[in-house]
mmCIF file of C-alpha atoms in Angstrom:
data_model
loop_
_atom_site.group_PDB
_atom_site.id
_atom_site.type_symbol
_atom_site.label_atom_id
_atom_site.label_comp_id
_atom_site.label_asym_id
_atom_site.label_seq_id
_atom_site.Cartn_x
_atom_site.Cartn_y
_atom_site.Cartn_z
ATOM 1 C CA UNK A 925 -22.841 4.034 4.919
ATOM 2 C CA UNK A 926 -21.526 1.078 2.900
ATOM 3 C CA UNK A 927 -21.240 -1.862 5.282
ATOM 4 C CA UNK A 928 -18.471 -3.636 3.365
ATOM 5 C CA UNK A 929 -16.541 -0.851 1.607
ATOM 6 C CA UNK A 930 -13.516 0.916 3.077
ATOM 7 C CA UNK A 931 -11.542 3.737 1.512
ATOM 8 C CA UNK A 932 -8.004 3.616 0.129
ATOM 9 C CA UNK A 933 -6.078 6.892 0.081
ATOM 10 C CA UNK A 934 -2.923 7.917 -1.749
ATOM 11 C CA UNK A 935 -2.521 11.448 -0.444
ATOM 12 C CA UNK A 936 -6.041 12.691 -1.162
ATOM 13 C CA UNK A 937 -7.721 14.778 1.526
ATOM 14 C CA UNK A 938 -11.221 13.454 2.218
ATOM 15 C CA UNK A 939 -13.837 15.250 4.264
ATOM 16 C CA UNK A 940 -15.354 13.869 7.451
ATOM 17 C CA UNK A 941 -18.662 13.656 5.583
ATOM 18 C CA UNK A 942 -17.126 11.437 2.916
ATOM 19 C CA UNK A 943 -15.418 9.181 5.464
ATOM 20 C CA UNK A 944 -18.767 8.620 7.163
ATOM 21 C CA UNK A 945 -19.822 6.644 4.062
ATOM 22 C CA UNK A 946 -17.170 3.959 4.630
ATOM 23 C CA UNK A 947 -16.275 1.330 7.202
ATOM 24 C CA UNK A 948 -12.802 2.806 7.766
ATOM 25 C CA UNK A 949 -9.728 4.119 6.007
ATOM 26 C CA UNK A 950 -8.755 0.680 4.805
ATOM 27 C CA UNK A 951 -5.393 1.546 3.252
ATOM 28 C CA UNK A 952 -3.101 4.559 3.165
ATOM 29 C CA UNK A 953 -0.412 3.898 0.571
ATOM 30 C CA UNK A 954 2.561 5.622 2.145
ATOM 31 C CA UNK A 955 4.678 5.747 -0.995
ATOM 32 C CA UNK A 956 2.377 8.286 -2.613
ATOM 33 C CA UNK A 957 3.168 10.795 0.114
ATOM 34 C CA UNK A 958 6.835 10.505 -0.866
ATOM 35 C CA UNK A 959 6.257 10.264 -4.624
ATOM 36 C CA UNK A 960 4.162 13.441 -4.476
ATOM 37 C CA UNK A 961 7.047 15.241 -2.774
ATOM 38 C CA UNK A 962 9.679 13.388 -4.850
ATOM 39 C CA UNK A 963 11.516 12.842 -1.566
ATOM 40 C CA UNK A 964 12.740 9.675 0.146
ATOM 41 C CA UNK A 965 11.271 8.958 3.626
ATOM 42 C CA UNK A 966 14.547 9.861 5.330
ATOM 43 C CA UNK A 967 14.127 13.527 4.315
ATOM 44 C CA UNK A 968 12.890 15.561 7.329
ATOM 45 C CA UNK A 969 10.337 17.365 5.156
ATOM 46 C CA UNK A 970 8.928 14.007 4.010
ATOM 47 C CA UNK A 971 8.497 12.889 7.616
ATOM 48 C CA UNK A 972 6.823 16.183 8.514
ATOM 49 C CA UNK A 973 4.374 15.837 5.617
ATOM 50 C CA UNK A 974 3.665 12.209 6.470
ATOM 51 C CA UNK A 975 2.901 13.124 10.080
ATOM 52 C CA UNK A 976 0.663 16.049 9.086
ATOM 53 C CA UNK A 977 -1.295 13.869 6.640
ATOM 54 C CA UNK A 978 -1.870 10.984 9.055
ATOM 55 C CA UNK A 979 -2.684 13.350 11.914
ATOM 56 C CA UNK A 980 -5.311 14.958 9.675
ATOM 57 C CA UNK A 981 -6.827 11.580 8.756
ATOM 58 C CA UNK A 982 -7.051 10.439 12.358
ATOM 59 C CA UNK A 983 -8.728 13.720 13.226
ATOM 60 C CA UNK A 984 -11.363 13.104 10.559
ATOM 61 C CA UNK A 985 -11.861 9.351 10.933
ATOM 62 C CA UNK A 986 -13.599 8.013 14.039
ATOM 63 C CA UNK A 987 -12.468 4.479 13.255
ATOM 64 C CA UNK A 988 -9.351 2.605 12.194
ATOM 65 C CA UNK A 989 -6.675 3.879 9.811
ATOM 66 C CA UNK A 990 -4.583 1.249 8.034
ATOM 67 C CA UNK A 991 -1.138 2.433 6.884
ATOM 68 C CA UNK A 992 1.066 0.473 4.473
ATOM 69 C CA UNK A 993 4.744 1.340 4.548
ATOM 70 C CA UNK A 994 6.486 2.440 1.373
ATOM 71 C CA UNK A 995 6.111 0.148 -1.627
ATOM 72 C CA UNK A 996 8.051 1.337 -4.674
ATOM 73 C CA UNK A 997 9.824 -0.269 -7.574
ATOM 74 C CA UNK A 998 13.491 0.456 -8.168
ATOM 75 C CA UNK A 999 12.597 2.887 -10.962
ATOM 76 C CA UNK A 1000 10.209 4.768 -8.670
ATOM 77 C CA UNK A 1001 12.749 4.872 -5.840
ATOM 78 C CA UNK A 1002 15.546 6.079 -8.116
ATOM 79 C CA UNK A 1003 13.806 9.419 -8.694
ATOM 80 C CA UNK A 1004 13.188 10.214 -5.011
ATOM 81 C CA UNK A 1005 15.728 12.694 -3.662
ATOM 82 C CA UNK A 1006 17.788 11.072 -0.913
ATOM 83 C CA UNK A 1007 17.528 7.465 -2.133
ATOM 84 C CA UNK A 1008 20.430 5.363 -0.833
ATOM 85 C CA UNK A 1009 21.559 3.959 -4.176
ATOM 86 C CA UNK A 1010 20.606 4.084 -7.839
ATOM 87 C CA UNK A 1011 19.812 0.635 -9.178
ATOM 88 C CA UNK A 1012 18.643 -0.914 -12.428
ATOM 89 C CA UNK A 1013 16.239 -3.815 -12.857
ATOM 90 C CA UNK A 1014 14.599 -5.298 -15.907
ATOM 91 C CA UNK A 1015 11.690 -6.844 -14.007
ATOM 92 C CA UNK A 1016 10.054 -4.214 -11.815
ATOM 93 C CA UNK A 1017 7.294 -6.574 -10.667
ATOM 94 C CA UNK A 1018 9.598 -9.071 -8.987
ATOM 95 C CA UNK A 1019 12.588 -6.971 -7.995
ATOM 96 C CA UNK A 1020 13.728 -4.960 -4.997
ATOM 97 C CA UNK A 1021 10.464 -3.629 -3.640
ATOM 98 C CA UNK A 1022 8.245 -3.746 -0.582
ATOM 99 C CA UNK A 1023 9.665 -5.698 2.325
ATOM 100 C CA UNK A 1024 12.810 -6.506 0.329
ATOM 101 C CA UNK A 1025 13.709 -2.822 0.065
ATOM 102 C CA UNK A 1026 12.998 -2.390 3.788
ATOM 103 C CA UNK A 1027 15.367 -5.227 4.616
ATOM 104 C CA UNK A 1028 18.112 -3.904 2.330
ATOM 105 C CA UNK A 1029 17.670 -0.297 3.480
ATOM 106 C CA UNK A 1030 16.114 -0.352 6.970
ATOM 107 C CA UNK A 1031 16.852 3.330 7.624
ATOM 108 C CA UNK A 1032 14.048 4.361 5.278
ATOM 109 C CA UNK A 1033 11.605 2.092 7.116
ATOM 110 C CA UNK A 1034 12.796 3.481 10.449
ATOM 111 C CA UNK A 1035 12.032 6.990 9.161
ATOM 112 C CA UNK A 1036 8.431 5.967 8.530
ATOM 113 C CA UNK A 1037 8.194 4.093 11.828
ATOM 114 C CA UNK A 1038 9.406 7.144 13.764
ATOM 115 C CA UNK A 1039 6.403 9.049 12.412
ATOM 116 C CA UNK A 1040 4.076 6.136 13.129
ATOM 117 C CA UNK A 1041 5.349 5.977 16.712
ATOM 118 C CA UNK A 1042 4.196 9.547 17.306
ATOM 119 C CA UNK A 1043 0.890 8.933 15.517
ATOM 120 C CA UNK A 1044 0.329 5.816 17.630
ATOM 121 C CA UNK A 1045 1.100 7.804 20.777
ATOM 122 C CA UNK A 1046 -1.494 10.434 19.886
ATOM 123 C CA UNK A 1047 -4.245 8.351 18.312
ATOM 124 C CA UNK A 1048 -5.993 5.015 18.752
ATOM 125 C CA UNK A 1049 -6.761 2.740 15.825
ATOM 126 C CA UNK A 1050 -3.485 2.481 13.898
ATOM 127 C CA UNK A 1051 -2.866 -0.681 11.876
ATOM 128 C CA UNK A 1052 0.510 -1.046 10.117
ATOM 129 C CA UNK A 1053 0.751 -3.210 6.999
ATOM 130 C CA UNK A 1054 3.873 -4.844 5.529
ATOM 131 C CA UNK A 1055 4.213 -4.430 1.736
ATOM 132 C CA UNK A 1056 4.866 -7.119 -0.887
ATOM 133 C CA UNK A 1057 5.666 -9.980 1.469
ATOM 134 C CA UNK A 1058 6.603 -13.437 0.168
ATOM 135 C CA UNK A 1059 7.226 -15.406 3.379
ATOM 136 C CA UNK A 1060 6.488 -15.556 7.091
ATOM 137 C CA UNK A 1061 10.188 -14.925 7.788
ATOM 138 C CA UNK A 1062 9.971 -11.587 5.991
ATOM 139 C CA UNK A 1063 6.881 -10.656 7.983
ATOM 140 C CA UNK A 1064 8.511 -11.648 11.270
ATOM 141 C CA UNK A 1065 11.410 -9.310 10.476
ATOM 142 C CA UNK A 1066 8.923 -6.495 9.820
ATOM 143 C CA UNK A 1067 6.886 -7.349 12.930
ATOM 144 C CA UNK A 1068 9.912 -7.110 15.174
ATOM 145 C CA UNK A 1069 10.955 -3.750 13.699
ATOM 146 C CA UNK A 1070 7.489 -2.285 14.181
ATOM 147 C CA UNK A 1071 7.175 -3.562 17.738
ATOM 148 C CA UNK A 1072 10.606 -2.180 18.625
ATOM 149 C CA UNK A 1073 10.177 1.201 16.938
ATOM 150 C CA UNK A 1074 6.427 1.924 17.119
ATOM 151 C CA UNK A 1075 5.098 -0.148 19.991
ATOM 152 C CA UNK A 1076 2.165 -2.468 20.438
ATOM 153 C CA UNK A 1077 0.007 -1.467 17.477
ATOM 154 C CA UNK A 1078 -2.085 -3.745 15.312
ATOM 155 C CA UNK A 1079 -0.084 -5.432 12.543
ATOM 156 C CA UNK A 1080 -0.916 -6.953 9.198
ATOM 157 C CA UNK A 1081 0.450 -7.714 5.782
ATOM 158 C CA UNK A 1082 -0.354 -7.464 2.136
ATOM 159 C CA UNK A 1083 -1.073 -10.754 0.393
ATOM 160 C CA UNK A 1084 -0.109 -9.898 -3.172
ATOM 161 C CA UNK A 1085 2.176 -12.797 -4.057
ATOM 162 C CA UNK A 1086 1.060 -16.404 -4.493
ATOM 163 C CA UNK A 1087 3.727 -17.344 -1.937
ATOM 164 C CA UNK A 1088 2.122 -15.105 0.685
ATOM 165 C CA UNK A 1089 -1.327 -16.585 0.022
ATOM 166 C CA UNK A 1090 0.042 -20.110 0.420
ATOM 167 C CA UNK A 1091 1.925 -19.017 3.562
ATOM 168 C CA UNK A 1092 -1.095 -17.248 5.085
ATOM 169 C CA UNK A 1093 -1.367 -19.764 7.922
ATOM 170 C CA UNK A 1094 2.223 -19.101 8.994
ATOM 171 C CA UNK A 1095 1.722 -15.355 8.609
ATOM 172 C CA UNK A 1096 -1.283 -15.459 10.920
ATOM 173 C CA UNK A 1097 0.670 -17.574 13.407
ATOM 174 C CA UNK A 1098 3.464 -14.955 13.273
ATOM 175 C CA UNK A 1099 1.051 -12.257 14.430
ATOM 176 C CA UNK A 1100 -0.575 -10.843 11.297
ATOM 177 C CA UNK A 1101 -4.076 -9.812 12.353
ATOM 178 C CA UNK A 1102 -5.025 -7.975 9.185
ATOM 179 C CA UNK A 1103 -4.644 -9.369 5.666
ATOM 180 C CA UNK A 1104 -5.047 -7.092 2.656
ATOM 181 C CA UNK A 1105 -5.269 -9.184 -0.504
ATOM 182 C CA UNK A 1106 -3.625 -6.994 -3.151
ATOM 183 C CA UNK A 1107 -5.400 -8.077 -6.293
ATOM 184 C CA UNK A 1108 -3.335 -5.999 -8.731
ATOM 185 C CA UNK A 1109 -0.037 -7.846 -8.337
ATOM 186 C CA UNK A 1110 -1.642 -11.099 -7.200
ATOM 187 C CA UNK A 1111 -3.898 -11.194 -10.245
ATOM 188 C CA UNK A 1112 -0.949 -10.561 -12.531
ATOM 189 C CA UNK A 1113 1.185 -13.271 -10.951
ATOM 190 C CA UNK A 1114 -1.636 -15.821 -10.803
ATOM 191 C CA UNK A 1115 -2.461 -15.277 -14.470
ATOM 192 C CA UNK A 1116 1.203 -15.013 -15.578
ATOM 193 C CA UNK A 1117 0.375 -11.716 -17.304
ATOM 194 C CA UNK A 1118 2.008 -8.316 -17.098
ATOM 195 C CA UNK A 1119 0.071 -5.616 -15.282
ATOM 196 C CA UNK A 1120 -1.587 -3.039 -17.530
ATOM 197 C CA UNK A 1121 -0.814 0.503 -16.293
ATOM 198 C CA UNK A 1122 -4.027 2.176 -15.168
ATOM 199 C CA UNK A 1123 -6.092 -0.928 -15.849
ATOM 200 C CA UNK A 1124 -8.643 -2.446 -13.499
ATOM 201 C CA UNK A 1125 -8.045 -5.853 -11.932
ATOM 202 C CA UNK A 1126 -10.181 -8.562 -13.487
ATOM 203 C CA UNK A 1127 -11.318 -11.555 -11.458
ATOM 204 C CA UNK A 1128 -8.837 -13.798 -13.263
ATOM 205 C CA UNK A 1129 -7.924 -17.446 -12.918
ATOM 206 C CA UNK A 1130 -7.176 -18.606 -9.413
ATOM 207 C CA UNK A 1131 -8.334 -15.433 -7.639
ATOM 208 C CA UNK A 1132 -11.519 -16.946 -6.189
ATOM 209 C CA UNK A 1133 -9.525 -19.915 -4.903
ATOM 210 C CA UNK A 1134 -6.937 -17.554 -3.396
ATOM 211 C CA UNK A 1135 -9.651 -15.564 -1.611
ATOM 212 C CA UNK A 1136 -11.180 -18.735 -0.205
ATOM 213 C CA UNK A 1137 -7.784 -19.977 0.990
ATOM 214 C CA UNK A 1138 -7.213 -16.728 2.865
ATOM 215 C CA UNK A 1139 -10.731 -16.784 4.313
ATOM 216 C CA UNK A 1140 -10.160 -20.306 5.659
ATOM 217 C CA UNK A 1141 -7.008 -19.115 7.436
ATOM 218 C CA UNK A 1142 -8.776 -16.081 8.894
ATOM 219 C CA UNK A 1143 -11.577 -18.268 10.210
ATOM 220 C CA UNK A 1144 -9.018 -20.265 12.194
ATOM 221 C CA UNK A 1145 -7.169 -17.259 13.589
ATOM 222 C CA UNK A 1146 -7.918 -13.838 15.015
ATOM 223 C CA UNK A 1147 -7.399 -12.008 11.766
ATOM 224 C CA UNK A 1148 -9.408 -10.220 9.084
ATOM 225 C CA UNK A 1149 -9.384 -10.392 5.286
ATOM 226 C CA UNK A 1150 -9.734 -7.231 3.202
ATOM 227 C CA UNK A 1151 -9.491 -7.048 -0.597
ATOM 228 C CA UNK A 1152 -7.829 -4.090 -2.339
ATOM 229 C CA UNK A 1153 -6.812 -3.044 -5.832
ATOM 230 C CA UNK A 1154 -8.267 -1.395 -8.882
ATOM 231 C CA UNK A 1155 -11.405 -3.404 -8.340
ATOM 232 C CA UNK A 1156 -14.190 -4.396 -10.720
ATOM 233 C CA UNK A 1157 -17.796 -5.286 -9.801
ATOM 234 C CA UNK A 1158 -17.174 -9.041 -10.351
ATOM 235 C CA UNK A 1159 -14.139 -8.875 -8.069
ATOM 236 C CA UNK A 1160 -16.116 -7.001 -5.402
ATOM 237 C CA UNK A 1161 -18.831 -9.655 -5.671
ATOM 238 C CA UNK A 1162 -16.289 -12.483 -5.359
ATOM 239 C CA UNK A 1163 -14.666 -10.846 -2.330
ATOM 240 C CA UNK A 1164 -18.046 -10.398 -0.669
ATOM 241 C CA UNK A 1165 -18.995 -14.021 -1.339
ATOM 242 C CA UNK A 1166 -15.645 -15.121 0.118
ATOM 243 C CA UNK A 1167 -16.482 -13.276 3.342
ATOM 244 C CA UNK A 1168 -14.075 -10.341 3.120
ATOM 245 C CA UNK A 1169 -14.559 -7.854 5.936
ATOM 246 C CA UNK A 1170 -14.281 -5.076 3.368
ATOM 247 C CA UNK A 1171 -13.385 -4.217 -0.200
ATOM 248 C CA UNK A 1172 -10.877 -1.367 -0.157
ATOM 249 C CA UNK A 1173 -11.776 1.075 -2.947
ATOM 250 C CA UNK A 1174 -9.350 3.729 -4.135
ATOM 251 C CA UNK A 1175 -10.535 7.320 -3.750
ATOM 252 C CA UNK A 1176 -10.039 7.914 -7.482
ATOM 253 C CA UNK A 1177 -12.198 4.864 -8.297
ATOM 254 C CA UNK A 1178 -15.232 5.963 -6.291
ATOM 255 C CA UNK A 1179 -17.168 7.385 -9.276
ATOM 256 C CA UNK A 1180 -16.419 4.335 -11.432
ATOM 257 C CA UNK A 1181 -17.476 1.799 -8.822
ATOM 258 C CA UNK A 1182 -20.007 3.636 -6.670
ATOM 259 C CA UNK A 1183 -21.632 6.068 -9.067
ATOM 260 C CA UNK A 1184 -21.880 9.672 -10.148
ATOM 261 C CA UNK A 1185 -22.605 10.848 -6.616
ATOM 262 C CA UNK A 1186 -18.829 10.786 -6.150
ATOM 263 C CA UNK A 1187 -17.949 12.359 -9.507
ATOM 264 C CA UNK A 1188 -17.223 15.845 -8.196
ATOM 265 C CA UNK A 1189 -15.007 15.097 -5.222
ATOM 266 C CA UNK A 1190 -11.850 17.190 -4.891
ATOM 267 C CA UNK A 1191 -8.532 15.433 -5.505
ATOM 268 C CA UNK A 1192 -9.953 12.854 -7.940
ATOM 269 C CA UNK A 1193 -6.994 13.577 -10.249
ATOM 270 C CA UNK A 1194 -4.399 13.524 -7.476
ATOM 271 C CA UNK A 1195 -3.304 9.894 -7.934
ATOM 272 C CA UNK A 1196 -3.084 10.189 -11.727
ATOM 273 C CA UNK A 1197 -1.100 13.418 -11.394
ATOM 274 C CA UNK A 1198 1.418 11.851 -9.002
ATOM 275 C CA UNK A 1199 1.840 8.855 -11.301
ATOM 276 C CA UNK A 1200 2.331 11.156 -14.291
ATOM 277 C CA UNK A 1201 5.037 13.138 -12.505
ATOM 278 C CA UNK A 1202 6.782 9.926 -11.451
ATOM 279 C CA UNK A 1203 6.730 8.598 -15.019
ATOM 280 C CA UNK A 1204 8.165 11.879 -16.298
ATOM 281 C CA UNK A 1205 10.920 11.780 -13.670
ATOM 282 C CA UNK A 1206 11.739 8.166 -14.565
ATOM 283 C CA UNK A 1207 11.928 9.029 -18.267
ATOM 284 C CA UNK A 1208 14.199 11.992 -17.499
ATOM 285 C CA UNK A 1209 16.377 9.773 -15.311
ATOM 286 C CA UNK A 1210 16.771 7.220 -18.094
ATOM 287 C CA UNK A 1211 17.928 9.711 -20.721
ATOM 288 C CA UNK A 1212 20.526 12.442 -20.705
ATOM 289 C CA UNK A 1213 20.249 15.927 -22.198
ATOM 290 C CA UNK A 1214 21.020 14.586 -25.685
ATOM 291 C CA UNK A 1215 18.409 11.840 -25.404
ATOM 292 C CA UNK A 1216 20.957 9.081 -24.890
ATOM 293 C CA UNK A 1217 20.046 6.414 -22.359
ATOM 294 C CA UNK A 1218 21.934 6.739 -19.069
ATOM 295 C CA UNK A 1219 23.671 3.761 -17.481
ATOM 296 C CA UNK A 1220 22.957 2.936 -13.848
ATOM 297 C CA UNK A 1221 25.718 2.979 -11.260
ATOM 298 C CA UNK A 1222 24.712 -0.360 -9.837
ATOM 299 C CA UNK A 1223 22.778 -3.404 -10.954
ATOM 300 C CA UNK A 1224 20.735 -5.930 -9.000
#
């Protein structure tokens, strides 16, 4: 068993034997359940599939399961059947996503929380993570919704914006017990560079300082720091040196980071296949039958 590696899942179905290699299921990215189905969380079938998946994971995992609520860009949301409104944005990185989408459209969050309430009733060890947070006020809004609609489960937040890293003290004071440093977006924003689709996250300028800032906050509060993303060995080393409780490695990245012993797992192509289908749906949404670009019905 790796003593500082947890597993990130995006709809893959691990075995109990595989899960025994890792500290815990360190991140379930809820949006990939919905992107796989091409359904919005408010669809009854989407809620049924979400429940079945999480119930399966809790049956396999003897330890904690960390679930992050839906985190999609506007373009990704637009192609999910049942989405509340079709929007257009030029900057997908900084637009209506994560906690901002929850606050604008709370019914979709409530659909996820209804499933989590039943999971929490049946199983111990649920941690719920807020996505793409930029302030303690946003987290407090999320905290209150989860407490009202799920109950007294463990709560945390992604730290994937510089604002969230700098506000980590206030986030901990607001009740975040579990920080997941999301190095993909954070690395992009710290370096003022666009994310490369499918690329790994390099250590990058400012990342070590960000990790140390978060560690200092965790040392003063009852909270943990975990580091997630499309990780590289230098980033894993930096996270370990900074005292992260775990590095959260994506299922699809296991062969690349941990060796050929993981090269023949089932579902290694699942994440890439879901992303490919989403890209195809986005391209089809942008163009009409004659190839002309469609206009959106609303702009943000």
